[in-house]
PDB file of C-alpha atoms in Angstrom:
ATOM      1  CA  UNK A  28     -14.994  -1.252   7.110  1.00  0.00           C
ATOM      2  CA  UNK A  29     -12.874   1.396   8.693  1.00  0.00           C
ATOM      3  CA  UNK A  30      -9.890   2.788   7.179  1.00  0.00           C
ATOM      4  CA  UNK A  31      -7.061   3.393   9.258  1.00  0.00           C
ATOM      5  CA  UNK A  32      -5.543   6.658   9.253  1.00  0.00           C
ATOM      6  CA  UNK A  33      -2.372   7.924   7.835  1.00  0.00           C
ATOM      7  CA  UNK A  34      -0.340   8.134  11.351  1.00  0.00           C
ATOM      8  CA  UNK A  35      -1.733   4.047  11.522  1.00  0.00           C
ATOM      9  CA  UNK A  36      -0.822   3.174   8.363  1.00  0.00           C
ATOM     10  CA  UNK A  37       2.757   4.475   8.991  1.00  0.00           C
ATOM     11  CA  UNK A  38       3.474   3.268  12.745  1.00  0.00           C
ATOM     12  CA  UNK A  39       2.314  -0.002  11.752  1.00  0.00           C
ATOM     13  CA  UNK A  40       4.402  -0.015   8.889  1.00  0.00           C
ATOM     14  CA  UNK A  41       7.289   1.185  11.344  1.00  0.00           C
ATOM     15  CA  UNK A  42       6.628  -1.458  13.972  1.00  0.00           C
ATOM     16  CA  UNK A  43       6.650  -4.082  11.140  1.00  0.00           C
ATOM     17  CA  UNK A  44      10.290  -3.407   9.689  1.00  0.00           C
ATOM     18  CA  UNK A  45      11.907  -2.961  13.509  1.00  0.00           C
ATOM     19  CA  UNK A  46       9.787  -6.496  14.279  1.00  0.00           C
ATOM     20  CA  UNK A  47      11.465  -8.024  10.779  1.00  0.00           C
ATOM     21  CA  UNK A  48      15.019  -5.925  11.770  1.00  0.00           C
ATOM     22  CA  UNK A  49      14.885  -8.495  14.682  1.00  0.00           C
ATOM     23  CA  UNK A  50      14.819 -11.677  13.092  1.00  0.00           C
ATOM     24  CA  UNK A  51      18.688 -11.534  12.308  1.00  0.00           C
ATOM     25  CA  UNK A  52      19.167 -11.027  15.886  1.00  0.00           C
ATOM     26  CA  UNK A  53      17.246 -14.013  17.149  1.00  0.00           C
ATOM     27  CA  UNK A  54      18.718 -16.466  14.681  1.00  0.00           C
ATOM     28  CA  UNK A  55      22.293 -14.995  15.522  1.00  0.00           C
ATOM     29  CA  UNK A  56      21.602 -16.280  19.223  1.00  0.00           C
ATOM     30  CA  UNK A  57      20.440 -19.013  18.382  1.00  0.00           C
ATOM     31  CA  UNK A  58      23.141 -20.176  16.807  1.00  0.00           C
ATOM     32  CA  UNK A  59      25.524 -18.965  19.365  1.00  0.00           C
ATOM     33  CA  UNK A  60      23.853 -21.969  21.256  1.00  0.00           C
ATOM     34  CA  UNK A  61      25.642 -24.642  19.455  1.00  0.00           C
ATOM     35  CA  UNK A  62      28.660 -25.231  19.281  1.00  0.00           C
ATOM     36  CA  UNK A  63      28.951 -25.456  14.632  1.00  0.00           C
ATOM     37  CA  UNK A  64      26.555 -23.783  12.692  1.00  0.00           C
ATOM     38  CA  UNK A  65      25.489 -26.397  10.029  1.00  0.00           C
ATOM     39  CA  UNK A  66      22.967 -26.033   6.857  1.00  0.00           C
ATOM     40  CA  UNK A  67      20.830 -28.802   8.589  1.00  0.00           C
ATOM     41  CA  UNK A  68      20.560 -26.384  11.672  1.00  0.00           C
ATOM     42  CA  UNK A  69      20.053 -22.996   9.489  1.00  0.00           C
ATOM     43  CA  UNK A  70      17.483 -25.415   7.750  1.00  0.00           C
ATOM     44  CA  UNK A  71      15.827 -25.934  11.033  1.00  0.00           C
ATOM     45  CA  UNK A  72      15.874 -22.739  11.972  1.00  0.00           C
ATOM     46  CA  UNK A  73      13.865 -21.303   8.870  1.00  0.00           C
ATOM     47  CA  UNK A  74      11.315 -24.455   9.162  1.00  0.00           C
ATOM     48  CA  UNK A  75      11.190 -23.756  12.812  1.00  0.00           C
ATOM     49  CA  UNK A  76      10.002 -20.319  12.219  1.00  0.00           C
ATOM     50  CA  UNK A  77       7.105 -20.633   9.574  1.00  0.00           C
ATOM     51  CA  UNK A  78       5.802 -23.845  11.592  1.00  0.00           C
ATOM     52  CA  UNK A  79       5.749 -22.061  14.936  1.00  0.00           C
ATOM     53  CA  UNK A  80       3.864 -19.019  12.969  1.00  0.00           C
ATOM     54  CA  UNK A  81       1.577 -21.660  10.783  1.00  0.00           C
ATOM     55  CA  UNK A  82       0.691 -23.087  14.268  1.00  0.00           C
ATOM     56  CA  UNK A  83      -0.287 -19.916  15.459  1.00  0.00           C
ATOM     57  CA  UNK A  84      -2.058 -18.860  12.997  1.00  0.00           C
ATOM     58  CA  UNK A  85      -4.676 -22.142  13.282  1.00  0.00           C
ATOM     59  CA  UNK A  86      -7.895 -19.811  15.117  1.00  0.00           C
ATOM     60  CA  UNK A  87      -7.641 -18.144  11.885  1.00  0.00           C
ATOM     61  CA  UNK A  88      -8.421 -20.834   9.862  1.00  0.00           C
ATOM     62  CA  UNK A  89     -11.780 -20.288   9.240  1.00  0.00           C
ATOM     63  CA  UNK A  90     -11.169 -17.083   7.066  1.00  0.00           C
ATOM     64  CA  UNK A  91     -10.453 -19.193   3.782  1.00  0.00           C
ATOM     65  CA  UNK A  92     -13.410 -20.961   4.358  1.00  0.00           C
ATOM     66  CA  UNK A  93     -14.971 -17.279   2.506  1.00  0.00           C
ATOM     67  CA  UNK A  94     -12.593 -16.830   0.087  1.00  0.00           C
ATOM     68  CA  UNK A  95     -14.671 -16.404  -3.197  1.00  0.00           C
ATOM     69  CA  UNK A  96     -14.499 -18.577  -6.613  1.00  0.00           C
ATOM     70  CA  UNK A  97     -13.520 -15.633  -8.195  1.00  0.00           C
ATOM     71  CA  UNK A  98     -10.372 -15.238  -5.993  1.00  0.00           C
ATOM     72  CA  UNK A  99      -9.012 -18.257  -6.774  1.00  0.00           C
ATOM     73  CA  UNK A 100      -6.161 -17.157  -8.882  1.00  0.00           C
ATOM     74  CA  UNK A 101      -5.097 -14.841  -5.428  1.00  0.00           C
ATOM     75  CA  UNK A 102      -4.513 -18.249  -3.824  1.00  0.00           C
ATOM     76  CA  UNK A 103      -2.568 -19.588  -6.525  1.00  0.00           C
ATOM     77  CA  UNK A 104      -0.387 -16.222  -5.852  1.00  0.00           C
ATOM     78  CA  UNK A 105      -0.832 -16.805  -2.570  1.00  0.00           C
ATOM     79  CA  UNK A 106       0.875 -20.279  -2.892  1.00  0.00           C
ATOM     80  CA  UNK A 107       3.722 -19.094  -5.371  1.00  0.00           C
ATOM     81  CA  UNK A 108       4.600 -16.530  -2.693  1.00  0.00           C
ATOM     82  CA  UNK A 109       4.947 -19.230  -0.220  1.00  0.00           C
ATOM     83  CA  UNK A 110       6.928 -21.303  -1.757  1.00  0.00           C
ATOM     84  CA  UNK A 111       9.054 -17.968  -2.564  1.00  0.00           C
ATOM     85  CA  UNK A 112       9.018 -16.918   1.211  1.00  0.00           C
ATOM     86  CA  UNK A 113      10.476 -20.698   2.121  1.00  0.00           C
ATOM     87  CA  UNK A 114      13.074 -20.433  -0.624  1.00  0.00           C
ATOM     88  CA  UNK A 115      13.986 -17.097   0.824  1.00  0.00           C
ATOM     89  CA  UNK A 116      14.059 -18.138   4.690  1.00  0.00           C
ATOM     90  CA  UNK A 117      16.235 -20.958   3.357  1.00  0.00           C
ATOM     91  CA  UNK A 118      19.003 -19.644   1.791  1.00  0.00           C
ATOM     92  CA  UNK A 119      19.269 -15.772   4.052  1.00  0.00           C
ATOM     93  CA  UNK A 120      18.927 -17.805   7.465  1.00  0.00           C
ATOM     94  CA  UNK A 121      21.748 -20.274   5.936  1.00  0.00           C
ATOM     95  CA  UNK A 122      23.996 -16.809   4.904  1.00  0.00           C
ATOM     96  CA  UNK A 123      24.321 -15.758   8.784  1.00  0.00           C
ATOM     97  CA  UNK A 124      26.505 -18.357   9.325  1.00  0.00           C
ATOM     98  CA  UNK A 125      28.693 -17.157   6.877  1.00  0.00           C
ATOM     99  CA  UNK A 126      28.882 -14.026   7.085  1.00  0.00           C
ATOM    100  CA  UNK A 127      28.403 -11.157   9.634  1.00  0.00           C
ATOM    101  CA  UNK A 128      25.288  -9.918  10.224  1.00  0.00           C
ATOM    102  CA  UNK A 129      25.682  -6.319   8.143  1.00  0.00           C
ATOM    103  CA  UNK A 130      26.777  -8.461   5.524  1.00  0.00           C
ATOM    104  CA  UNK A 131      24.019 -10.731   4.927  1.00  0.00           C
ATOM    105  CA  UNK A 132      21.170  -7.447   5.822  1.00  0.00           C
ATOM    106  CA  UNK A 133      22.216  -5.525   3.691  1.00  0.00           C
ATOM    107  CA  UNK A 134      22.510  -8.232   0.504  1.00  0.00           C
ATOM    108  CA  UNK A 135      19.213  -9.291   1.514  1.00  0.00           C
ATOM    109  CA  UNK A 136      17.594  -6.442   1.246  1.00  0.00           C
ATOM    110  CA  UNK A 137      18.812  -5.198  -2.275  1.00  0.00           C
ATOM    111  CA  UNK A 138      14.854  -7.016  -3.912  1.00  0.00           C
ATOM    112  CA  UNK A 139      13.519  -3.541  -5.528  1.00  0.00           C
ATOM    113  CA  UNK A 140      17.006  -3.810  -7.754  1.00  0.00           C
ATOM    114  CA  UNK A 141      15.580  -7.430  -8.227  1.00  0.00           C
ATOM    115  CA  UNK A 142      12.169  -6.045  -8.246  1.00  0.00           C
ATOM    116  CA  UNK A 143      12.886  -3.741 -11.115  1.00  0.00           C
ATOM    117  CA  UNK A 144      14.683  -6.792 -13.236  1.00  0.00           C
ATOM    118  CA  UNK A 145      11.492  -9.140 -12.855  1.00  0.00           C
ATOM    119  CA  UNK A 146       8.993  -6.404 -14.175  1.00  0.00           C
ATOM    120  CA  UNK A 147      11.689  -5.668 -17.335  1.00  0.00           C
ATOM    121  CA  UNK A 148      11.906  -9.462 -17.688  1.00  0.00           C
ATOM    122  CA  UNK A 149       8.602 -11.037 -16.976  1.00  0.00           C
ATOM    123  CA  UNK A 150       6.176  -7.423 -17.973  1.00  0.00           C
ATOM    124  CA  UNK A 151       8.230  -6.019 -19.934  1.00  0.00           C
ATOM    125  CA  UNK A 152       8.516  -2.754 -18.226  1.00  0.00           C
ATOM    126  CA  UNK A 153      11.792  -0.414 -19.537  1.00  0.00           C
ATOM    127  CA  UNK A 154      14.568  -0.154 -17.197  1.00  0.00           C
ATOM    128  CA  UNK A 155      15.513   3.517 -17.522  1.00  0.00           C
ATOM    129  CA  UNK A 156      18.954   5.220 -17.662  1.00  0.00           C
ATOM    130  CA  UNK A 157      18.375   5.649 -13.527  1.00  0.00           C
ATOM    131  CA  UNK A 158      17.685   2.102 -12.927  1.00  0.00           C
ATOM    132  CA  UNK A 159      20.658   0.627 -14.752  1.00  0.00           C
ATOM    133  CA  UNK A 160      23.236   3.442 -12.633  1.00  0.00           C
ATOM    134  CA  UNK A 161      21.766   2.174  -9.734  1.00  0.00           C
ATOM    135  CA  UNK A 162      22.017  -1.880 -10.505  1.00  0.00           C
ATOM    136  CA  UNK A 163      25.962  -1.166 -11.505  1.00  0.00           C
ATOM    137  CA  UNK A 164      26.101   0.901  -8.223  1.00  0.00           C
ATOM    138  CA  UNK A 165      24.729  -1.856  -6.247  1.00  0.00           C
ATOM    139  CA  UNK A 166      26.458  -4.622  -7.617  1.00  0.00           C
ATOM    140  CA  UNK A 167      29.704  -3.199  -7.204  1.00  0.00           C
ATOM    141  CA  UNK A 168      28.532  -2.633  -3.228  1.00  0.00           C
ATOM    142  CA  UNK A 169      27.927  -6.222  -3.352  1.00  0.00           C
ATOM    143  CA  UNK A 170      31.238  -7.173  -4.300  1.00  0.00           C
ATOM    144  CA  UNK A 171      33.138  -5.391  -1.645  1.00  0.00           C
ATOM    145  CA  UNK A 172      30.976  -6.655   0.525  1.00  0.00           C
ATOM    146  CA  UNK A 173      31.255 -10.354  -0.322  1.00  0.00           C
ATOM    147  CA  UNK A 174      34.889 -10.392  -0.383  1.00  0.00           C
ATOM    148  CA  UNK A 175      35.278  -8.656   2.566  1.00  0.00           C
ATOM    149  CA  UNK A 176      36.935 -10.729   4.855  1.00  0.00           C
ATOM    150  CA  UNK A 177      35.519 -11.818   8.167  1.00  0.00           C
ATOM    151  CA  UNK A 178      35.380 -10.044  11.732  1.00  0.00           C
ATOM    152  CA  UNK A 179      33.405 -13.017  13.798  1.00  0.00           C
ATOM    153  CA  UNK A 180      33.350 -16.607  14.375  1.00  0.00           C
ATOM    154  CA  UNK A 181      30.784 -16.441  12.000  1.00  0.00           C
ATOM    155  CA  UNK A 182      32.349 -15.118   8.604  1.00  0.00           C
ATOM    156  CA  UNK A 183      33.914 -18.446   7.970  1.00  0.00           C
ATOM    157  CA  UNK A 184      33.232 -18.005   4.251  1.00  0.00           C
ATOM    158  CA  UNK A 185      31.577 -14.344   3.876  1.00  0.00           C
ATOM    159  CA  UNK A 186      31.421 -15.527  -0.324  1.00  0.00           C
ATOM    160  CA  UNK A 187      29.238 -18.143   0.353  1.00  0.00           C
ATOM    161  CA  UNK A 188      27.632 -16.038   2.463  1.00  0.00           C
ATOM    162  CA  UNK A 189      27.155 -13.119   0.353  1.00  0.00           C
ATOM    163  CA  UNK A 190      25.798 -15.368  -2.214  1.00  0.00           C
ATOM    164  CA  UNK A 191      23.404 -16.592   0.099  1.00  0.00           C
ATOM    165  CA  UNK A 192      21.891 -13.687   0.778  1.00  0.00           C
ATOM    166  CA  UNK A 193      21.401 -12.477  -2.520  1.00  0.00           C
ATOM    167  CA  UNK A 194      19.880 -15.375  -3.287  1.00  0.00           C
ATOM    168  CA  UNK A 195      17.644 -15.305  -0.321  1.00  0.00           C
ATOM    169  CA  UNK A 196      16.816 -11.238  -1.703  1.00  0.00           C
ATOM    170  CA  UNK A 197      15.579 -12.826  -4.901  1.00  0.00           C
ATOM    171  CA  UNK A 198      12.969 -14.598  -3.667  1.00  0.00           C
ATOM    172  CA  UNK A 199      12.116 -11.999  -1.062  1.00  0.00           C
ATOM    173  CA  UNK A 200      11.441 -10.421  -4.324  1.00  0.00           C
ATOM    174  CA  UNK A 201       8.864 -13.093  -5.329  1.00  0.00           C
ATOM    175  CA  UNK A 202       7.128 -13.065  -2.384  1.00  0.00           C
ATOM    176  CA  UNK A 203       6.618  -9.182  -1.850  1.00  0.00           C
ATOM    177  CA  UNK A 204       5.485  -9.166  -6.221  1.00  0.00           C
ATOM    178  CA  UNK A 205       3.127 -12.124  -5.747  1.00  0.00           C
ATOM    179  CA  UNK A 206       2.162 -11.176  -2.495  1.00  0.00           C
ATOM    180  CA  UNK A 207       0.778  -8.341  -3.588  1.00  0.00           C
ATOM    181  CA  UNK A 208      -0.684  -9.819  -6.425  1.00  0.00           C
ATOM    182  CA  UNK A 209      -2.702 -12.302  -4.228  1.00  0.00           C
ATOM    183  CA  UNK A 210      -3.965  -9.078  -2.415  1.00  0.00           C
ATOM    184  CA  UNK A 211      -4.513  -7.208  -5.657  1.00  0.00           C
ATOM    185  CA  UNK A 212      -6.967 -10.170  -6.792  1.00  0.00           C
ATOM    186  CA  UNK A 213      -9.108 -10.071  -3.715  1.00  0.00           C
ATOM    187  CA  UNK A 214      -7.215 -12.462  -0.976  1.00  0.00           C
ATOM    188  CA  UNK A 215      -8.040 -10.498   2.397  1.00  0.00           C
ATOM    189  CA  UNK A 216      -4.094 -10.351   4.508  1.00  0.00           C
ATOM    190  CA  UNK A 217      -5.146 -12.891   6.893  1.00  0.00           C
ATOM    191  CA  UNK A 218      -6.574 -15.362   3.742  1.00  0.00           C
ATOM    192  CA  UNK A 219      -3.254 -14.428   2.125  1.00  0.00           C
ATOM    193  CA  UNK A 220      -0.436 -14.507   5.191  1.00  0.00           C
ATOM    194  CA  UNK A 221      -2.543 -18.107   6.523  1.00  0.00           C
ATOM    195  CA  UNK A 222      -1.785 -19.493   2.399  1.00  0.00           C
ATOM    196  CA  UNK A 223       1.961 -17.981   2.339  1.00  0.00           C
ATOM    197  CA  UNK A 224       2.871 -18.973   5.431  1.00  0.00           C
ATOM    198  CA  UNK A 225       1.336 -22.878   5.713  1.00  0.00           C
ATOM    199  CA  UNK A 226       3.258 -23.287   2.441  1.00  0.00           C
ATOM    200  CA  UNK A 227       6.629 -21.844   2.907  1.00  0.00           C
ATOM    201  CA  UNK A 228       6.131 -24.116   6.348  1.00  0.00           C
ATOM    202  CA  UNK A 229       5.256 -27.127   3.991  1.00  0.00           C
ATOM    203  CA  UNK A 230       8.227 -26.393   1.793  1.00  0.00           C
ATOM    204  CA  UNK A 231      10.701 -26.400   4.633  1.00  0.00           C
ATOM    205  CA  UNK A 232       9.226 -29.277   6.855  1.00  0.00           C
ATOM    206  CA  UNK A 233      11.335 -32.214   5.194  1.00  0.00           C
ATOM    207  CA  UNK A 234      14.117 -30.608   4.861  1.00  0.00           C
ATOM    208  CA  UNK A 235      16.174 -30.279   8.023  1.00  0.00           C
ATOM    209  CA  UNK A 236      16.681 -33.800   9.188  1.00  0.00           C
ATOM    210  CA  UNK A 237      17.391 -34.221   4.639  1.00  0.00           C
ATOM    211  CA  UNK A 238      20.706 -32.438   6.120  1.00  0.00           C
ATOM    212  CA  UNK A 239      20.686 -34.486   9.624  1.00  0.00           C
ATOM    213  CA  UNK A 240      19.439 -31.808  12.095  1.00  0.00           C
ATOM    214  CA  UNK A 241      16.402 -33.225  13.976  1.00  0.00           C
ATOM    215  CA  UNK A 242      13.656 -31.281  15.222  1.00  0.00           C
ATOM    216  CA  UNK A 243      14.034 -32.215  18.735  1.00  0.00           C
ATOM    217  CA  UNK A 244      17.171 -32.781  21.451  1.00  0.00           C
ATOM    218  CA  UNK A 245      17.562 -28.583  21.431  1.00  0.00           C
ATOM    219  CA  UNK A 246      18.357 -26.494  24.291  1.00  0.00           C
ATOM    220  CA  UNK A 247      15.555 -25.104  25.714  1.00  0.00           C
ATOM    221  CA  UNK A 248      17.036 -21.574  24.560  1.00  0.00           C
ATOM    222  CA  UNK A 249      16.790 -22.029  21.394  1.00  0.00           C
ATOM    223  CA  UNK A 250      13.117 -23.053  21.206  1.00  0.00           C
ATOM    224  CA  UNK A 251      12.513 -19.735  22.840  1.00  0.00           C
ATOM    225  CA  UNK A 252      13.948 -18.080  20.376  1.00  0.00           C
ATOM    226  CA  UNK A 253      12.211 -19.513  17.197  1.00  0.00           C
ATOM    227  CA  UNK A 254       9.083 -18.929  19.266  1.00  0.00           C
ATOM    228  CA  UNK A 255      10.373 -14.996  19.606  1.00  0.00           C
ATOM    229  CA  UNK A 256      11.114 -14.791  16.188  1.00  0.00           C
ATOM    230  CA  UNK A 257       7.986 -16.691  14.740  1.00  0.00           C
ATOM    231  CA  UNK A 258       5.966 -13.900  17.071  1.00  0.00           C
ATOM    232  CA  UNK A 259       7.610 -10.959  16.886  1.00  0.00           C
ATOM    233  CA  UNK A 260       9.490 -11.540  13.352  1.00  0.00           C
ATOM    234  CA  UNK A 261       6.993 -13.253  11.936  1.00  0.00           C
ATOM    235  CA  UNK A 262       3.161 -12.674  12.648  1.00  0.00           C
ATOM    236  CA  UNK A 263       3.834  -8.827  13.806  1.00  0.00           C
ATOM    237  CA  UNK A 264       6.797  -8.008  11.443  1.00  0.00           C
ATOM    238  CA  UNK A 265       6.006  -9.874   8.575  1.00  0.00           C
ATOM    239  CA  UNK A 266       2.163  -9.494   8.288  1.00  0.00           C
ATOM    240  CA  UNK A 267       2.673  -6.101   9.143  1.00  0.00           C
ATOM    241  CA  UNK A 268       4.278  -4.895   6.074  1.00  0.00           C
ATOM    242  CA  UNK A 269       1.939  -7.505   4.223  1.00  0.00           C
ATOM    243  CA  UNK A 270      -0.890  -5.530   5.560  1.00  0.00           C
ATOM    244  CA  UNK A 271       0.509  -2.196   4.220  1.00  0.00           C
ATOM    245  CA  UNK A 272       1.075  -3.680   0.608  1.00  0.00           C
ATOM    246  CA  UNK A 273      -3.061  -2.257   0.882  1.00  0.00           C
ATOM    247  CA  UNK A 274      -1.616   1.487   1.688  1.00  0.00           C
ATOM    248  CA  UNK A 275       1.600   1.579  -0.153  1.00  0.00           C
ATOM    249  CA  UNK A 276       3.997   0.571  -2.821  1.00  0.00           C
ATOM    250  CA  UNK A 277       5.920  -2.443  -2.957  1.00  0.00           C
ATOM    251  CA  UNK A 278       8.331   0.330  -4.367  1.00  0.00           C
ATOM    252  CA  UNK A 279       8.307   2.261  -1.181  1.00  0.00           C
ATOM    253  CA  UNK A 280       8.000  -0.498   1.343  1.00  0.00           C
ATOM    254  CA  UNK A 281      11.346  -2.252  -0.230  1.00  0.00           C
ATOM    255  CA  UNK A 282      13.119   1.519   0.193  1.00  0.00           C
ATOM    256  CA  UNK A 283      11.591   1.367   4.064  1.00  0.00           C
ATOM    257  CA  UNK A 284      12.681  -2.162   4.469  1.00  0.00           C
ATOM    258  CA  UNK A 285      16.516  -0.512   3.514  1.00  0.00           C
ATOM    259  CA  UNK A 286      16.679   0.813   7.014  1.00  0.00           C
ATOM    260  CA  UNK A 287      16.623  -2.955   8.249  1.00  0.00           C
ATOM    261  CA  UNK A 288      20.501  -3.270   7.811  1.00  0.00           C
ATOM    262  CA  UNK A 289      21.106  -0.291   9.471  1.00  0.00           C
ATOM    263  CA  UNK A 290      19.046  -1.019  13.206  1.00  0.00           C
ATOM    264  CA  UNK A 291      19.968  -5.364  12.378  1.00  0.00           C
ATOM    265  CA  UNK A 292      23.370  -3.852  12.835  1.00  0.00           C
ATOM    266  CA  UNK A 293      22.771  -1.728  15.988  1.00  0.00           C
ATOM    267  CA  UNK A 294      21.299  -4.444  17.505  1.00  0.00           C
ATOM    268  CA  UNK A 295      24.212  -7.162  16.436  1.00  0.00           C
ATOM    269  CA  UNK A 296      26.565  -4.475  17.866  1.00  0.00           C
ATOM    270  CA  UNK A 297      24.632  -4.351  21.042  1.00  0.00           C
ATOM    271  CA  UNK A 298      24.099  -7.859  21.863  1.00  0.00           C
ATOM    272  CA  UNK A 299      27.119  -9.224  20.522  1.00  0.00           C
ATOM    273  CA  UNK A 300      30.048  -6.903  19.781  1.00  0.00           C
ATOM    274  CA  UNK A 301      29.582  -7.671  16.473  1.00  0.00           C
ATOM    275  CA  UNK A 302      31.197  -4.707  14.575  1.00  0.00           C
ATOM    276  CA  UNK A 303      31.498  -5.404  10.565  1.00  0.00           C
ATOM    277  CA  UNK A 304      34.426  -4.722   8.753  1.00  0.00           C
ATOM    278  CA  UNK A 305      35.474  -1.317   7.289  1.00  0.00           C
ATOM    279  CA  UNK A 306      34.746  -2.432   4.073  1.00  0.00           C
ATOM    280  CA  UNK A 307      31.641  -4.231   5.172  1.00  0.00           C
ATOM    281  CA  UNK A 308      30.407  -0.579   6.099  1.00  0.00           C
ATOM    282  CA  UNK A 309      31.711   1.216   2.483  1.00  0.00           C
ATOM    283  CA  UNK A 310      30.235  -1.839   0.506  1.00  0.00           C
ATOM    284  CA  UNK A 311      27.084  -1.607   2.397  1.00  0.00           C
ATOM    285  CA  UNK A 312      26.399   2.252   2.309  1.00  0.00           C
ATOM    286  CA  UNK A 313      27.608   2.063  -1.469  1.00  0.00           C
ATOM    287  CA  UNK A 314      24.589  -0.738  -2.181  1.00  0.00           C
ATOM    288  CA  UNK A 315      22.172   1.314  -0.351  1.00  0.00           C
ATOM    289  CA  UNK A 316      23.318   4.583  -2.309  1.00  0.00           C
ATOM    290  CA  UNK A 317      22.552   2.615  -5.476  1.00  0.00           C
ATOM    291  CA  UNK A 318      19.405   0.955  -4.772  1.00  0.00           C
ATOM    292  CA  UNK A 319      17.855   4.078  -3.142  1.00  0.00           C
ATOM    293  CA  UNK A 320      19.167   5.743  -6.816  1.00  0.00           C
ATOM    294  CA  UNK A 321      17.752   3.088  -8.617  1.00  0.00           C
ATOM    295  CA  UNK A 322      14.011   3.577  -7.111  1.00  0.00           C
ATOM    296  CA  UNK A 323      13.659   6.951  -5.600  1.00  0.00           C
ATOM    297  CA  UNK A 324      12.237   8.235  -8.739  1.00  0.00           C
ATOM    298  CA  UNK A 325       9.423   5.896  -8.681  1.00  0.00           C
ATOM    299  CA  UNK A 326       8.332   7.291  -5.050  1.00  0.00           C
TER     300      UNK A 326
END
C-alpha cells in the first residue's frame, strides 16, 4: 500500500475543509429558489444530499463484500456514525432557515467541546481546567450569537437557528468519534463512507414527505445545487475528512474545521452580500477563542 506524503495528507485535508465550507452556500442558493423555507424543505435538502451521495457510490458497493468477519464491530460503528450524520444534516441545514450563515456555521463547528465532554462522560477521561475554561468562553460566545438580531431574510428566528445548529454540532461529534472507531476497527475509508452515507440517507428518506415536502416538483436549479452539494461537499469534502482521520487526530481535524465559519462567511458575503451582525461577529470570535483555547494543548 502506498503511503501518502505529508504534503499530500495536508492538501487533501485542506481541500476537504474548503469543500465542506461550500455546503452552506449550496443550501442558501437552494433556499433562495423558493418563497418560504419550511422544515420539510430543509429536510428535503438534507435527505437529497445524502441520497445522491449514496447513489454516486454504487459502483464501489462491491467493497462491502471484502469486509472481514473480525471487523464486524467496525460496521456497527459505521451504522451509528451514519445515524449521527443524518441527524447532523437534518438539524444544521434546518438552522440555516432561521439564522445567518456566519451564526449557523460558527455554532455547528463547536464539536471539539462536545467531543471533550463525551470523552469525559462516556470514557471517563478527565476534564482539564483549560477545557472547562474554554467551554465557558465558548458558551458565552454561543449566547451572544443566539440572541443576535437577524440582518437578512433568513434570520427570522436566530434563537431557534442557534439551537438547531448546536444540535447539529452534537451529532457531528458522534459522527466524528464513531467514524474514527469504525476505521480503527478495520474498515477502509471507502467501506466506512458507503455504510455511513447509506445509513444517513435511509434515516432521512421518509422525513420530507412527513413534513409536507415531496421529492419532485422543484426547480431545476435546486436539483443542480443538490448534485453539486453531494459531489463537492459530501463525496469530496466529507470523504477527504474521513480519510484524514487515519493520519490526523480527531482533535486536530476539529480545530482545522474551525476555519469553516470563516470560509463560509466569506462566500456568503461574496455571493449574497450577507454581512453578519456585529454581535454575531463578536460572539463567533469569542466562541472560536474558547474552542481553540480548550483544545490547543492536545495538538
